[in-house]
């Protein structure tokens, strides 16, 4: 059984940084695409960024995070990280990591991802 657990969320002031972690159990992340999604209050969930399983290419799905967010892997720990810098109030949301067995390339929609974490809250405010 695949289980994903996110951590690292919290409250930060605008301009600050956070690093979210996504650890997997029952599943090896290193060859699978892992996407990061977020859902703000009253809004639909959106994909933010993803790292390919085949070649670790990063794909951005939200223009607002380009140059501020990055994604990386630590295969020895079976983890994927979302580094978020220069955070803005509009980045406030619950952040989720997601993957799927056999998903080597980043999916364009959330329906391509079968396995999700429980989410971690990120709040950017003074």
Coordinates of C-alpha atoms in Angstrom, one line a residue:
X1 CA 0.0 0.0 0.0
X2 CA 1.4 3.4 -1.0
X3 CA 1.4 6.0 1.6
X4 CA 2.6 9.6 1.1
X5 CA 3.2 12.0 4.0
X6 CA 3.9 15.7 3.7
X7 CA 5.5 17.8 6.3
X8 CA 7.2 21.1 6.7
X9 CA 4.2 23.4 6.5
X10 CA 3.6 26.3 8.8
X11 CA 3.1 30.0 9.0
X12 CA 5.7 32.3 7.5
X13 CA 5.9 36.0 6.7
X14 CA 5.8 37.3 3.2
X15 CA 9.2 37.0 1.6
X16 CA 10.1 34.0 3.8
X17 CA 10.9 30.4 2.8
X18 CA 9.6 27.0 3.6
X19 CA 10.7 23.5 2.5
X20 CA 8.0 20.9 2.3
X21 CA 8.9 17.2 2.4
X22 CA 7.0 14.2 0.9
X23 CA 8.1 10.8 2.1
X24 CA 6.7 7.6 0.7
X25 CA 6.3 4.2 2.2
X26 CA 5.3 1.0 0.4
X27 CA 6.6 2.6 -2.8
X28 CA 9.8 3.8 -4.3
X29 CA 9.6 7.3 -5.5
X30 CA 12.9 7.6 -7.3
X31 CA 11.7 6.5 -10.8
X32 CA 8.2 8.0 -10.5
X33 CA 6.9 11.4 -11.3
X34 CA 5.9 13.4 -8.2
X35 CA 3.6 16.4 -8.4
X36 CA 3.0 19.1 -5.9
X37 CA -0.5 20.5 -5.8
X38 CA -2.2 23.2 -3.6
X39 CA -5.7 24.1 -2.7
X40 CA -6.5 27.6 -1.3
X41 CA -9.7 28.2 0.5
X42 CA -12.6 28.5 -1.9
X43 CA -10.5 27.5 -4.9
X44 CA -10.0 24.4 -6.9
X45 CA -6.9 22.3 -6.4
X46 CA -4.1 23.2 -8.8
X47 CA -0.9 21.6 -9.8
X48 CA 2.1 23.8 -9.0
X49 CA 5.2 21.9 -9.9
X50 CA 6.3 18.4 -10.8
X51 CA 9.5 16.4 -11.1
X52 CA 9.7 13.7 -13.8
X53 CA 10.6 10.1 -12.8
X54 CA 12.5 9.4 -15.9
X55 CA 15.0 12.3 -16.0
X56 CA 14.2 14.5 -13.1
X57 CA 13.1 17.3 -15.3
X58 CA 11.1 20.0 -13.5
X59 CA 7.8 21.2 -14.9
X60 CA 6.0 24.3 -13.7
X61 CA 2.2 24.5 -13.9
X62 CA 1.7 27.8 -12.1
X63 CA 3.5 30.7 -13.6
X64 CA 3.4 32.6 -10.3
X65 CA 5.9 30.2 -8.7
X66 CA 8.5 30.2 -11.5
X67 CA 11.8 31.4 -10.0
X68 CA 10.6 31.0 -6.5
X69 CA 9.7 27.3 -6.1
X70 CA 11.9 24.3 -6.9
X71 CA 11.6 20.5 -6.5
X72 CA 14.2 17.9 -5.7
X73 CA 14.7 14.4 -4.6
X74 CA 16.6 12.6 -1.9
X75 CA 16.4 9.0 -3.1
X76 CA 18.2 7.5 -0.1
X77 CA 15.4 8.8 2.1
X78 CA 12.7 8.1 -0.5
X79 CA 11.7 11.8 -0.3
X80 CA 10.9 14.6 -2.6
X81 CA 11.2 18.2 -1.4
X82 CA 9.4 21.4 -2.4
X83 CA 11.5 24.5 -1.7
X84 CA 9.5 27.6 -1.6
X85 CA 11.2 31.0 -1.5
X86 CA 10.0 34.6 -1.5
X87 CA 6.6 33.4 -0.4
X88 CA 3.6 35.6 -1.0
X89 CA 0.2 35.7 0.8
X90 CA -1.4 34.2 -2.4
X91 CA 0.7 31.1 -1.8
X92 CA -1.4 30.3 1.2
X93 CA -2.9 26.9 0.7
X94 CA -2.9 23.2 1.7
X95 CA -0.1 21.6 -0.3
X96 CA -0.2 18.0 -1.4
X97 CA 2.3 15.7 -3.0
X98 CA 1.0 13.0 -5.4
X99 CA 2.3 10.2 -7.5
X100 CA 1.1 7.0 -9.2
X101 CA 2.6 3.5 -9.9
X102 CA 4.1 3.5 -13.3
X103 CA 3.9 7.3 -13.7
X104 CA 7.3 8.1 -15.1
X105 CA 6.4 11.5 -16.6
X106 CA 4.6 14.4 -15.0
X107 CA 0.8 14.3 -15.5
X108 CA -1.0 17.4 -16.8
X109 CA -4.1 16.8 -14.6
X110 CA -4.7 15.6 -11.1
X111 CA -6.5 12.5 -12.5
X112 CA -3.3 11.0 -13.5
X113 CA -2.1 10.8 -9.9
X114 CA -3.5 7.9 -7.9
X115 CA -1.7 8.3 -4.6
X116 CA -1.9 11.5 -2.4
X117 CA -0.7 12.7 0.9
X118 CA -2.9 14.2 3.5
X119 CA -1.7 17.7 2.8
X120 CA 0.2 20.3 4.9
X121 CA -1.0 23.8 5.5
X122 CA 1.2 26.7 4.4
X123 CA 0.1 30.2 5.6
X124 CA 1.9 33.3 4.4
X125 CA 0.9 36.4 6.4
X126 CA 2.3 39.1 8.7

